mmCIF file of C-alpha atoms and ligand atoms in Angstrom:
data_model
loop_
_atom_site.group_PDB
_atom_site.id
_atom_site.type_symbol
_atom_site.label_atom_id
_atom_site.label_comp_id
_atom_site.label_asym_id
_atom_site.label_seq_id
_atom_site.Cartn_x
_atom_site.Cartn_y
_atom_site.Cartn_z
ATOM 1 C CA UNK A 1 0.000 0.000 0.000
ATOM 2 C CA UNK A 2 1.380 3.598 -0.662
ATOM 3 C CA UNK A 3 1.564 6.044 1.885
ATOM 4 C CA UNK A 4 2.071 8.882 -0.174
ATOM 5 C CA UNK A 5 0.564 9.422 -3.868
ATOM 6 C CA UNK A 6 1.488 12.483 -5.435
ATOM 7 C CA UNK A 7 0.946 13.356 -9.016
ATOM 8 C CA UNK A 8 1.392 16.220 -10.673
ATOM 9 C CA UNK A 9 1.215 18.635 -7.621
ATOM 10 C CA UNK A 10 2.211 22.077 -8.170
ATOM 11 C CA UNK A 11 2.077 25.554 -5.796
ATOM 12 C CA UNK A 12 2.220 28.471 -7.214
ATOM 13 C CA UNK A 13 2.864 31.638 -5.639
ATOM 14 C CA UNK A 14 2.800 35.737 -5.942
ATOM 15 C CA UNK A 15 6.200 37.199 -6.177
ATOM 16 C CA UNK A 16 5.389 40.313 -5.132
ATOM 17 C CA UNK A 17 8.240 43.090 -6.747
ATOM 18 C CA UNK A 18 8.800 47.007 -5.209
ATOM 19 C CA UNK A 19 9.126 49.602 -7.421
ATOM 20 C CA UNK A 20 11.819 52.018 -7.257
ATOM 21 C CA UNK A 21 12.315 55.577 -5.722
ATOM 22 C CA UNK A 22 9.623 57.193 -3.977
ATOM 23 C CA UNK A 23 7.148 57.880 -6.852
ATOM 24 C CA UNK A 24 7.424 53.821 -6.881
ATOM 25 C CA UNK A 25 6.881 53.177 -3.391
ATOM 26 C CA UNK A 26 3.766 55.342 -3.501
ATOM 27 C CA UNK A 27 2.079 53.581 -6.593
ATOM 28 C CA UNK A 28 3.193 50.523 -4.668
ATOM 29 C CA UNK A 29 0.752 51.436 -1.991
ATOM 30 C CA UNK A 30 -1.997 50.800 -4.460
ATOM 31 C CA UNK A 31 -0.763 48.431 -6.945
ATOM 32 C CA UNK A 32 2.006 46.052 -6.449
ATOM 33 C CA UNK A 33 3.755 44.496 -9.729
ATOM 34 C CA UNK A 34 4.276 40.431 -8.754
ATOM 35 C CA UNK A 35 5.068 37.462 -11.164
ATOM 36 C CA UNK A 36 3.583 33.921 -10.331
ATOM 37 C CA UNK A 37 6.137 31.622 -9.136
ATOM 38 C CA UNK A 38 6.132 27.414 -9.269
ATOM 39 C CA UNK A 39 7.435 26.992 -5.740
ATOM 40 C CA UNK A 40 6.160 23.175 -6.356
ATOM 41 C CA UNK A 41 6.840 22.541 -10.137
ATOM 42 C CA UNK A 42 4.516 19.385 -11.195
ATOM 43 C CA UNK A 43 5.690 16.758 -9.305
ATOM 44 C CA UNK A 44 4.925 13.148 -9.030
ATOM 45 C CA UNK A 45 6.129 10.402 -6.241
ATOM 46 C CA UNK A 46 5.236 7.743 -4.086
ATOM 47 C CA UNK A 47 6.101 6.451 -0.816
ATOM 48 C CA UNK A 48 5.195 2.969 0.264
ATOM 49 C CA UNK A 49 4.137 2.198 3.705
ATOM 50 C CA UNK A 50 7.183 1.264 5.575
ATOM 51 C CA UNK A 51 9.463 3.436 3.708
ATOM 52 C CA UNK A 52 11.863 5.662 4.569
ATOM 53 C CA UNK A 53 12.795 8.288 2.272
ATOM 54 C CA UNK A 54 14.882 11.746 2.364
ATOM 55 C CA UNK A 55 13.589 14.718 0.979
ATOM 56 C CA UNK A 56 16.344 17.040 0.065
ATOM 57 C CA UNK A 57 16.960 19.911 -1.866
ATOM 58 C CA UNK A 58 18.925 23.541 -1.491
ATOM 59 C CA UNK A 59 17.250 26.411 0.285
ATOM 60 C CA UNK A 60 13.996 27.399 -1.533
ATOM 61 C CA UNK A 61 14.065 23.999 -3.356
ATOM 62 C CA UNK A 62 10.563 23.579 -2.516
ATOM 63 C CA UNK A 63 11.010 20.924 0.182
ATOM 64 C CA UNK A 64 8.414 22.659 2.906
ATOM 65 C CA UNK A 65 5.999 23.579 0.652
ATOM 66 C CA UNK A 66 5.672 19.907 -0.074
ATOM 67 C CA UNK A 67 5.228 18.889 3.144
ATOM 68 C CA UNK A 68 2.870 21.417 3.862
ATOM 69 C CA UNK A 69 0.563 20.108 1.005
ATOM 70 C CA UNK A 70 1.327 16.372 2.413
ATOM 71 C CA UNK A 71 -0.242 17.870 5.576
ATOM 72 C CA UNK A 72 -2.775 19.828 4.388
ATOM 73 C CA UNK A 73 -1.601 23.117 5.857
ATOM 74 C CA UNK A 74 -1.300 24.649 2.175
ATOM 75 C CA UNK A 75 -3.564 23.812 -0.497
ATOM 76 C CA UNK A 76 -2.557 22.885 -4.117
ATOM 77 C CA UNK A 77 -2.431 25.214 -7.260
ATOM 78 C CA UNK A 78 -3.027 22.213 -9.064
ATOM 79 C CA UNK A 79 -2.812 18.263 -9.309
ATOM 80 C CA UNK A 80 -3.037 15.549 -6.548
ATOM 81 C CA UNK A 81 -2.208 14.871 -2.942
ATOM 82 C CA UNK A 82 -3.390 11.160 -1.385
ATOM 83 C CA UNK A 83 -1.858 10.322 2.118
ATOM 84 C CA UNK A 84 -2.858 7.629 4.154
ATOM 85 C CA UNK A 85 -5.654 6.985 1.568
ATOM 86 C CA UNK A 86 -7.336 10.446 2.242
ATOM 87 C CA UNK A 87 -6.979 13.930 0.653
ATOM 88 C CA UNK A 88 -4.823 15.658 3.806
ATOM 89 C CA UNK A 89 -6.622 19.009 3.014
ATOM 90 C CA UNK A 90 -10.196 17.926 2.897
ATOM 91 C CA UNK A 91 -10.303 15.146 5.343
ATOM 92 C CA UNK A 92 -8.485 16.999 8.122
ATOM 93 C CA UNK A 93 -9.725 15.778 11.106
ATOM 94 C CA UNK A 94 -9.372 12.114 10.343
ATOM 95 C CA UNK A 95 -6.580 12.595 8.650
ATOM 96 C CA UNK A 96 -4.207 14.200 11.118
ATOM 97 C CA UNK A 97 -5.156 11.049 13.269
ATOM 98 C CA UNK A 98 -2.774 9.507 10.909
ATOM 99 C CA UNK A 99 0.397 11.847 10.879
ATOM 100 C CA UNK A 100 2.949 12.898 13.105
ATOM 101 C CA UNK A 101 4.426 16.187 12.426
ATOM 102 C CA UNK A 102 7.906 17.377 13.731
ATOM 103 C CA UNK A 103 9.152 20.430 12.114
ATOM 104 C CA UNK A 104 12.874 21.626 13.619
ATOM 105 C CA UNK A 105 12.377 24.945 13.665
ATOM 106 C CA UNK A 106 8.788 25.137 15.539
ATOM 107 C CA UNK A 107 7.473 23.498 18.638
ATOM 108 C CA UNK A 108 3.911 21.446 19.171
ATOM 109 C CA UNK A 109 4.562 21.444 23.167
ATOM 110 C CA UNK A 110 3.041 24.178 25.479
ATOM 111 C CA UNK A 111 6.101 26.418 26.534
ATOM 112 C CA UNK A 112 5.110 27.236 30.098
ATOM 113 C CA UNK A 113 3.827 23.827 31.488
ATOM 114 C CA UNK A 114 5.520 20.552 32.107
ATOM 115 C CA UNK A 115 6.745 18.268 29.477
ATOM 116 C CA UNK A 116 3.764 15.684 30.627
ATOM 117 C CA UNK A 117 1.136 17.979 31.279
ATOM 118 C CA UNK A 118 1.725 18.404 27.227
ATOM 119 C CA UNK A 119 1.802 14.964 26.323
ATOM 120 C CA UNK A 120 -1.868 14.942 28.398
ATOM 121 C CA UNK A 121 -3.274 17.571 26.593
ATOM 122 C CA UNK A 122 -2.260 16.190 23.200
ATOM 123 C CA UNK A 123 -3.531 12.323 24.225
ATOM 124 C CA UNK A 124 -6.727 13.813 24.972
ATOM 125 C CA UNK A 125 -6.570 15.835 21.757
ATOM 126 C CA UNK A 126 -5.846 12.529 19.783
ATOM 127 C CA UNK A 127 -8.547 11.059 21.858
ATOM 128 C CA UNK A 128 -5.490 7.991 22.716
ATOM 129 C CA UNK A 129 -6.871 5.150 25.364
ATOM 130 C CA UNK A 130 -5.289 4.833 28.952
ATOM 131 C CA UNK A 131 -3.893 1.422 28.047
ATOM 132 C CA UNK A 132 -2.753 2.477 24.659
ATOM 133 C CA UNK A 133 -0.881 5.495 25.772
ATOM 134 C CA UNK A 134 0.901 3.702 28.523
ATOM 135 C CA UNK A 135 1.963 0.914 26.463
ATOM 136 C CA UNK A 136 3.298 3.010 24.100
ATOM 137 C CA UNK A 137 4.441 6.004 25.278
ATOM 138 C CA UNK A 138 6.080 4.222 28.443
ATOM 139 C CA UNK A 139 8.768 2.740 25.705
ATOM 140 C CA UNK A 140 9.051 6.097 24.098
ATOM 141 C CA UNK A 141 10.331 7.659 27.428
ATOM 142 C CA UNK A 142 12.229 4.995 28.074
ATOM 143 C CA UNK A 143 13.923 4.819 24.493
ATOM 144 C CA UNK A 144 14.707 8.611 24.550
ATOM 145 C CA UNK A 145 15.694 9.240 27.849
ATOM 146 C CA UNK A 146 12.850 11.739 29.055
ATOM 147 C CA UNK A 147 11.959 11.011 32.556
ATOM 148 C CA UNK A 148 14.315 13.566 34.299
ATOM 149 C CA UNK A 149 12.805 15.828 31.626
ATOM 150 C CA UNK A 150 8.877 15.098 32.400
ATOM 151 C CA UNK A 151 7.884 17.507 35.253
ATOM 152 C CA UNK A 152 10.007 20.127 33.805
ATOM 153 C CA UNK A 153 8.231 23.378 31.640
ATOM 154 C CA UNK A 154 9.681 23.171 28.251
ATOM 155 C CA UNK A 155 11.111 26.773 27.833
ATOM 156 C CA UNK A 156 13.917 25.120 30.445
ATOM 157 C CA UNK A 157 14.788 22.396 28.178
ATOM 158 C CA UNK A 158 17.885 22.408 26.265
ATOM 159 C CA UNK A 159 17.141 22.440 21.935
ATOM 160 C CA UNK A 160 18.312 18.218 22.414
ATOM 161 C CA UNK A 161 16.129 18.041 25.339
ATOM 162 C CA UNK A 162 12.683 19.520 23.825
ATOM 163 C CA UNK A 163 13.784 17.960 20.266
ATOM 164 C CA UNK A 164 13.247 14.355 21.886
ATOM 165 C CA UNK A 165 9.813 15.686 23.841
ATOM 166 C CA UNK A 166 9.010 16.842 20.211
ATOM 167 C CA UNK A 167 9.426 13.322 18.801
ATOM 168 C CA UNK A 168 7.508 11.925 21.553
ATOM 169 C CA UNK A 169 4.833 14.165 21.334
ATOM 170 C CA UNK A 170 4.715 13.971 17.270
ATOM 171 C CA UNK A 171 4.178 9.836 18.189
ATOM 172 C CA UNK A 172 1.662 10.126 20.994
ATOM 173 C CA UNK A 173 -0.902 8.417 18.694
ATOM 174 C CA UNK A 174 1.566 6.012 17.097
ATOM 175 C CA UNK A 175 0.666 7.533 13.455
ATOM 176 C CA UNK A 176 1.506 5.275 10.619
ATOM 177 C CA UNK A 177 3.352 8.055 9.086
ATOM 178 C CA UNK A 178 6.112 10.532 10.642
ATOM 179 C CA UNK A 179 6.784 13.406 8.436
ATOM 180 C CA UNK A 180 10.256 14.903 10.161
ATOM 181 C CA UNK A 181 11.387 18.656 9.360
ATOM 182 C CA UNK A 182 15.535 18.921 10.321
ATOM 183 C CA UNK A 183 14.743 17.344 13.170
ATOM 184 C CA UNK A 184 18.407 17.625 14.131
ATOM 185 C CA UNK A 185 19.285 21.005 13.498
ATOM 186 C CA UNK A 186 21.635 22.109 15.558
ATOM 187 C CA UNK A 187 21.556 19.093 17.735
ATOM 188 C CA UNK A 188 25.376 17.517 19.455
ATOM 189 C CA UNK A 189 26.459 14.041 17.355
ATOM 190 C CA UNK A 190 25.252 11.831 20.788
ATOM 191 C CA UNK A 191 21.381 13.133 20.670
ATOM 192 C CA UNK A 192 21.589 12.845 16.502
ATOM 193 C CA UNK A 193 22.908 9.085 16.703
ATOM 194 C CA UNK A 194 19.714 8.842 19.900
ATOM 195 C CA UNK A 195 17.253 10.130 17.737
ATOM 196 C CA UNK A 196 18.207 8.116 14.780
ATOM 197 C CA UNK A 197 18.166 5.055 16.284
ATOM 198 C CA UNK A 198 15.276 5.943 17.809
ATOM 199 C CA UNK A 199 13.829 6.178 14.216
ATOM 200 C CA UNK A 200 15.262 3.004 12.833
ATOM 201 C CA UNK A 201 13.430 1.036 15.690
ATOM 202 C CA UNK A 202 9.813 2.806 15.266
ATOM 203 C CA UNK A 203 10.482 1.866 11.433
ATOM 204 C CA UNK A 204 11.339 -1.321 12.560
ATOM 205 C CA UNK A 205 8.649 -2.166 15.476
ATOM 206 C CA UNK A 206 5.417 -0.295 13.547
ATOM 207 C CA UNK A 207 6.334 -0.054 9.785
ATOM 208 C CA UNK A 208 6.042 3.502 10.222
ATOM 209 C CA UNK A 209 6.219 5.765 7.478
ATOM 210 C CA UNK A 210 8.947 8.422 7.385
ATOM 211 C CA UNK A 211 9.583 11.408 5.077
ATOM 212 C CA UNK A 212 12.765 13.606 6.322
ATOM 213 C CA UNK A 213 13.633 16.843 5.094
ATOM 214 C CA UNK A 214 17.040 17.744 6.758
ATOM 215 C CA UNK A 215 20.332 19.503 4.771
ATOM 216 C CA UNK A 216 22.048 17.052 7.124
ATOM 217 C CA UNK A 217 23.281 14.301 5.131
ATOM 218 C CA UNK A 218 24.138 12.006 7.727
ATOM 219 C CA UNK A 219 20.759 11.565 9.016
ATOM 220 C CA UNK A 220 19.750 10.772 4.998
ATOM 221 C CA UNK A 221 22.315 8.302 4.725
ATOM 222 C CA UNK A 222 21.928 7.096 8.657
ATOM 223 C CA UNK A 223 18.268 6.652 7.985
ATOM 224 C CA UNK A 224 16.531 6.751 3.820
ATOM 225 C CA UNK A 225 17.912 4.216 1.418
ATOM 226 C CA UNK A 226 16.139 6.261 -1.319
ATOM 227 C CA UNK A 227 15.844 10.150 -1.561
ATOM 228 C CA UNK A 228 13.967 12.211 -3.627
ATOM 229 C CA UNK A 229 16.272 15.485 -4.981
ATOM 230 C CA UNK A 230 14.050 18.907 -5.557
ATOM 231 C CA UNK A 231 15.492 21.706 -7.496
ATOM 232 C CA UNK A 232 13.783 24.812 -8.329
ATOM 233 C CA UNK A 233 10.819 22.911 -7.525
ATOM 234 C CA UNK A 234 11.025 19.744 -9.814
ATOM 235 C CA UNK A 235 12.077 16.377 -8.996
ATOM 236 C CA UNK A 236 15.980 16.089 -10.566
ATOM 237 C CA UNK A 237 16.060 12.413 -8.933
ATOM 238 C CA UNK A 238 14.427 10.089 -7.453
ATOM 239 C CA UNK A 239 16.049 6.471 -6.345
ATOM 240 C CA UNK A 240 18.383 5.194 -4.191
ATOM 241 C CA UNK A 241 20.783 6.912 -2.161
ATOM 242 C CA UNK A 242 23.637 3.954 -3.077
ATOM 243 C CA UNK A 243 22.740 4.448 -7.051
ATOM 244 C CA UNK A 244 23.421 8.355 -6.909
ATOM 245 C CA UNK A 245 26.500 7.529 -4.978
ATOM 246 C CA UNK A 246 27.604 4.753 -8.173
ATOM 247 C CA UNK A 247 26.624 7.084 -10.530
ATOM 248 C CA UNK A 248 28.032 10.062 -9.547
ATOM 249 C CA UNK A 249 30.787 9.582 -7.431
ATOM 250 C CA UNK A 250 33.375 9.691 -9.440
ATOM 251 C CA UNK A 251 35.116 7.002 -8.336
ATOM 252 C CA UNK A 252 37.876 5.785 -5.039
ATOM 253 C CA UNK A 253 40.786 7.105 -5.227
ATOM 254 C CA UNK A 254 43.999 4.495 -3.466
ATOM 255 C CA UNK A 255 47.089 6.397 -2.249
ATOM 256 C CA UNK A 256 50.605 4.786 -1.742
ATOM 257 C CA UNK A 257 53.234 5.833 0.248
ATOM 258 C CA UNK A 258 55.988 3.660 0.240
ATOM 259 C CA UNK A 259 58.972 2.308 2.327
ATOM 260 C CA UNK A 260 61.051 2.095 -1.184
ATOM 261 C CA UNK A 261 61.727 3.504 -4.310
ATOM 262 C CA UNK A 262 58.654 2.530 -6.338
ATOM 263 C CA UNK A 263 58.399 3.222 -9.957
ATOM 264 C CA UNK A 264 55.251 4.677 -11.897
ATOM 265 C CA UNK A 265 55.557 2.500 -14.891
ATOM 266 C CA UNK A 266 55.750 -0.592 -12.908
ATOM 267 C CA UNK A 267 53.211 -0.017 -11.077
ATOM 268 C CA UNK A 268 50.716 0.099 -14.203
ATOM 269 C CA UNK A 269 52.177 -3.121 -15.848
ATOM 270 C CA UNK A 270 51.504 -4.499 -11.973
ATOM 271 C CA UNK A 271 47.738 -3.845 -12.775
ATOM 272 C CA UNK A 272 47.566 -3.491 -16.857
ATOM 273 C CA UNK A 273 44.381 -5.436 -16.697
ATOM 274 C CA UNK A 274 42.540 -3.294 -14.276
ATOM 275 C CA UNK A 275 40.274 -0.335 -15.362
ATOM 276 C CA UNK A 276 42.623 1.960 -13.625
ATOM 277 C CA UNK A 277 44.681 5.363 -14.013
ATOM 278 C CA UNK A 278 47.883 6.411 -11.973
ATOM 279 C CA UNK A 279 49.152 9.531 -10.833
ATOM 280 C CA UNK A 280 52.130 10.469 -8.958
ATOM 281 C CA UNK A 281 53.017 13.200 -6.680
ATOM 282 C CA UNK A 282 56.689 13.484 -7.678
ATOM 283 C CA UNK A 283 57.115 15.831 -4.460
ATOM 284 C CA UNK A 284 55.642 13.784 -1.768
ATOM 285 C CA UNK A 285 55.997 10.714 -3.382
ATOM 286 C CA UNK A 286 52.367 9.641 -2.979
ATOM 287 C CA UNK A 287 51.355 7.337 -5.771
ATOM 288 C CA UNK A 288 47.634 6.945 -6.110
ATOM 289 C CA UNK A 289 45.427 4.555 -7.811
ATOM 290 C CA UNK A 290 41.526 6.107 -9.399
ATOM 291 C CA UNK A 291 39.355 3.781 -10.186
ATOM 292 C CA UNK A 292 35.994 3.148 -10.012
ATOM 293 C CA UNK A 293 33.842 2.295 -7.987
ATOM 294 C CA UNK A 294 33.875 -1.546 -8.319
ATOM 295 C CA UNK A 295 35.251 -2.985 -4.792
ATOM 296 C CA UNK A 296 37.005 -5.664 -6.690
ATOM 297 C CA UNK A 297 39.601 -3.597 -8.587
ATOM 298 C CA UNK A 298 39.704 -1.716 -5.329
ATOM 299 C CA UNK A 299 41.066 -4.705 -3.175
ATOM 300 C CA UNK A 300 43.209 -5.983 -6.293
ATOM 301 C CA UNK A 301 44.814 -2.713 -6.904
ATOM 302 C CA UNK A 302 46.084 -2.754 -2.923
ATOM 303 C CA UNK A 303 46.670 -6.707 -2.947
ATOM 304 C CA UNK A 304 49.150 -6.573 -5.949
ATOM 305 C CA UNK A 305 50.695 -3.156 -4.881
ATOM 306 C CA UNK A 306 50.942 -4.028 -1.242
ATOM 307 C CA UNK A 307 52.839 -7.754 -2.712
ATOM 308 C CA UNK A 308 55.330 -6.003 -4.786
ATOM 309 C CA UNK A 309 56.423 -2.872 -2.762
ATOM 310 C CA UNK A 310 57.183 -2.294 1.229
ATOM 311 C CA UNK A 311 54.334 0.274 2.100
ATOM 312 C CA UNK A 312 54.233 2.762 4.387
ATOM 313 C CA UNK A 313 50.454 3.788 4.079
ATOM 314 C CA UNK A 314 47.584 3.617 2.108
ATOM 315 C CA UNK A 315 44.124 5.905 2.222
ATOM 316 C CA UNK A 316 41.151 5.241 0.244
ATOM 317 C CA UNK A 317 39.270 8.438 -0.764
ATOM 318 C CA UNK A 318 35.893 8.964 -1.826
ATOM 319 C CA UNK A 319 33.682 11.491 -2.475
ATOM 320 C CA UNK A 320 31.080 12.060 0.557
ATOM 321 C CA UNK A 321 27.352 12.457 -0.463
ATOM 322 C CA UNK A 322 27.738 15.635 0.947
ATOM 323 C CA UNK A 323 29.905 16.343 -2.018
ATOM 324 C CA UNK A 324 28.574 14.231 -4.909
ATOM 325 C CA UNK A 325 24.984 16.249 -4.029
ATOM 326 C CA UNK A 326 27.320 19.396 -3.965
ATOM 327 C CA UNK A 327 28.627 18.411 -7.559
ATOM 328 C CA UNK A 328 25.268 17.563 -8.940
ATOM 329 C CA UNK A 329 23.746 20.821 -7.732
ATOM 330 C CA UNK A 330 27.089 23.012 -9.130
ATOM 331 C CA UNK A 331 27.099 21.096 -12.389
ATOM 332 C CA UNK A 332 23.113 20.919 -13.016
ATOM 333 C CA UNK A 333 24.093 17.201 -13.919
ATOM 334 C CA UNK A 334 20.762 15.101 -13.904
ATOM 335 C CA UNK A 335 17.859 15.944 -16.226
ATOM 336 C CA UNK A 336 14.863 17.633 -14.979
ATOM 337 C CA UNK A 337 12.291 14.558 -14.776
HETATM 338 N N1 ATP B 401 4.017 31.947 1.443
HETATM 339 C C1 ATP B 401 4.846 32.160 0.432
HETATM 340 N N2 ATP B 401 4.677 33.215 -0.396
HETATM 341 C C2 ATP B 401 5.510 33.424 -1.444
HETATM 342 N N3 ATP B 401 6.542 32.629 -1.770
HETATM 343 C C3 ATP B 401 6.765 31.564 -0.979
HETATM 344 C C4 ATP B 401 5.937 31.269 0.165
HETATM 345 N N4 ATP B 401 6.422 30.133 0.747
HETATM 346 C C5 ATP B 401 7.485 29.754 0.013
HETATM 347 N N5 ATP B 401 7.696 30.595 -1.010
HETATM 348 C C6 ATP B 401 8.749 30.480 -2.042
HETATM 349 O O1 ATP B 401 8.677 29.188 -2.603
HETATM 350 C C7 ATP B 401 9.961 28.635 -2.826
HETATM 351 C C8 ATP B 401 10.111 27.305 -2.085
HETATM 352 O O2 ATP B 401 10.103 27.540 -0.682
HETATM 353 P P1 ATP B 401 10.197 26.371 0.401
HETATM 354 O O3 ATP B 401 10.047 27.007 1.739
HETATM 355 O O4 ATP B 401 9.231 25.295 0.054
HETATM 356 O O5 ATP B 401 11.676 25.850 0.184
HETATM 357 P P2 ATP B 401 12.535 24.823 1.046
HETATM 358 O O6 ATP B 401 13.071 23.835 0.075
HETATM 359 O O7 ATP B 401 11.709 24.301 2.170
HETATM 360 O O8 ATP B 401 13.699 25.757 1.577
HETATM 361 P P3 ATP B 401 14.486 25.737 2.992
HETATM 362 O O9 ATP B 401 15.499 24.651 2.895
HETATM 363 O O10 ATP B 401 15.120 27.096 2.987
HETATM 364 O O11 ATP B 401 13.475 25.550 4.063
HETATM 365 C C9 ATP B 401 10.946 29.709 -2.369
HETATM 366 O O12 ATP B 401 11.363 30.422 -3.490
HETATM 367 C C10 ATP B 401 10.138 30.585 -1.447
HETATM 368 O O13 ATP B 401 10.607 31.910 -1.481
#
């Protein structure tokens, strides 16, 4: 079953433009010159129940104004939005029964009362059962560490601290579907790996849905096996996180430093047969294998150097996904699709 069905979904909005000088601003008062801009370009996707995928994209990609169609806080220009079998904008009481909503940069909880006193209020807005909450919710403390933080108001709590209440509170009514906003901005590495893992086992325990926006990479590659690439508001890929990686990563590259004199041309007849290129850095006398990304001309390249020469280290370097994204983005490599 999908989660998400999206097709052809586009948002338009008014660019609105100022005028110049003061005879502008004036006319401005009355008129105001705009152009209509595709935040949301026709776009199509699914999600399948169970999946998690990363939703990426630059600043102003178009990446929240998705989300806010997916949870019927904006309304469409034009095509399509089914999630959780219901239209998100129409069906909005039912619907948001079936979502969990954690956006990084705003806060669901109640800033002057206790962390508890907000998961009450938001049981009895999800109209949760006694037994249902406590089974539930008892493992989500547990799992993220919030009983020192329950009787305290949430304008105390650290941005770690309330980011965990968030995620509880986003999960009171164990949706079937967690859409997740940088939910780690500006969090330390030990809450990130916490809150990931966190993820993995709701995933794991419930089937739970997740869509992740973050510009953190990590969590994508910690987390999504596929993501879904906006630019300018179209989809410039869509698949999985390992293919974008094969395809665009331009390769391993192997660096030598030896114990002895090693020479450039033997090192090529050493591995002739491999789909290989060798360069040397005559001052530091680094010699370094690029390949591709194929694992077996990888450990062949190092088993047949490594036999013929005394070595005093060897690196392996490969682009992160940090900068193959980077690369794609620069070099507008993928089609528009
Ligand atoms: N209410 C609005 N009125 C006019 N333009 C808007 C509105 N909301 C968003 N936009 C424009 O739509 C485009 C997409 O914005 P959106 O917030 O969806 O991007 P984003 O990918 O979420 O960016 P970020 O990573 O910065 O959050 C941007 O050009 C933005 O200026």
């Amino acid at each position: 079953m999908n989660a998400i069905e999206v097709n052809g979904l586009r948002k338009e909005f008014k660019a609105y433009s100022s005028r110049s000088g003061l005879s502008g601003a004036f006319r401005d008062l009355f008129t105001r010159n705009y152009k209509i801009v595709p935040a949301v370009n026709d776009i199509n996707f699914t999600v399948k129940q169970g999946e998690m995928v990363g939703y990426i994209g630059e600043n102003g990609a178009g990446k929240s104004t998705t989300i806010k169609m997916l949870t019927g806080i904006l309304t469409p220009t034009s095509g399509s939005v089914i999630v959780n079998g219901m239209n998100p904008h129409r069906e909005r009481e039912r619907f948001v029964q079936t979502i969990g909503v954690v956006f990084g940069q705003r806060s669901q909880l109640w800033w002057d009362i206790a962390v508890q006193e907000s998961f009450r209020l938001l049981k009895k807005v999800y109209k949760v059962s006694d037994a249902d909450y406590n089974e539930h919710m008892d493992h989500v403390i547990k799992t993220l560490d919030l009983e020192p933080l329950l009787d305290k108001p949430v304008r105390k709590l650290s941005l770690g601290q309330r980011m965990r209440c968030e995620l509880a509170a986003a999960l009171i009514h164990n949706p079937p579907l967690l859409f997740l906003d940088e939910p780690t901005i500006g969090l330390d590495v030990l809450v990130k790996l916490k809150i990931r893992e966190f993820l993995k086992e709701i995933n794991e325990k419930y089937n739970t849905t997740i869509l992740l926006t973050t510009h953190d990479l990590t969590d994508i590659e910690a987390l999504c096996e596929r993501v879904v690439m906006l630019d300018e508001g179209n989809i410039i890929y869509d698949g999985a996180l390992k293919s974008l990686k094969e395809r665009w990563g331009e390769g391993k590259e192997i660096s030598f430093e030896f114990l002895e004199k090693a020479e450039l041309n033997h090192l090529e007849t050493l591995t002739g047969d491999l789909d290989i290129k060798w360069e040397l850095d005559e001052r530091k006398q680094i010699f370094t294998a690029v390949t591709g990304d194929d694992e077996e001309i990888v450990s062949q390249v190092i088993a047949r150097t490594v036999a013929a020469y005394k070595v005093r280290d060897v690196k392996i370097n490969e682009p992160s996904t940090e900068e193959i994204i980077r690369n794609i983005y620069d070099k507008g490599m993928l089609q528009h699709g």
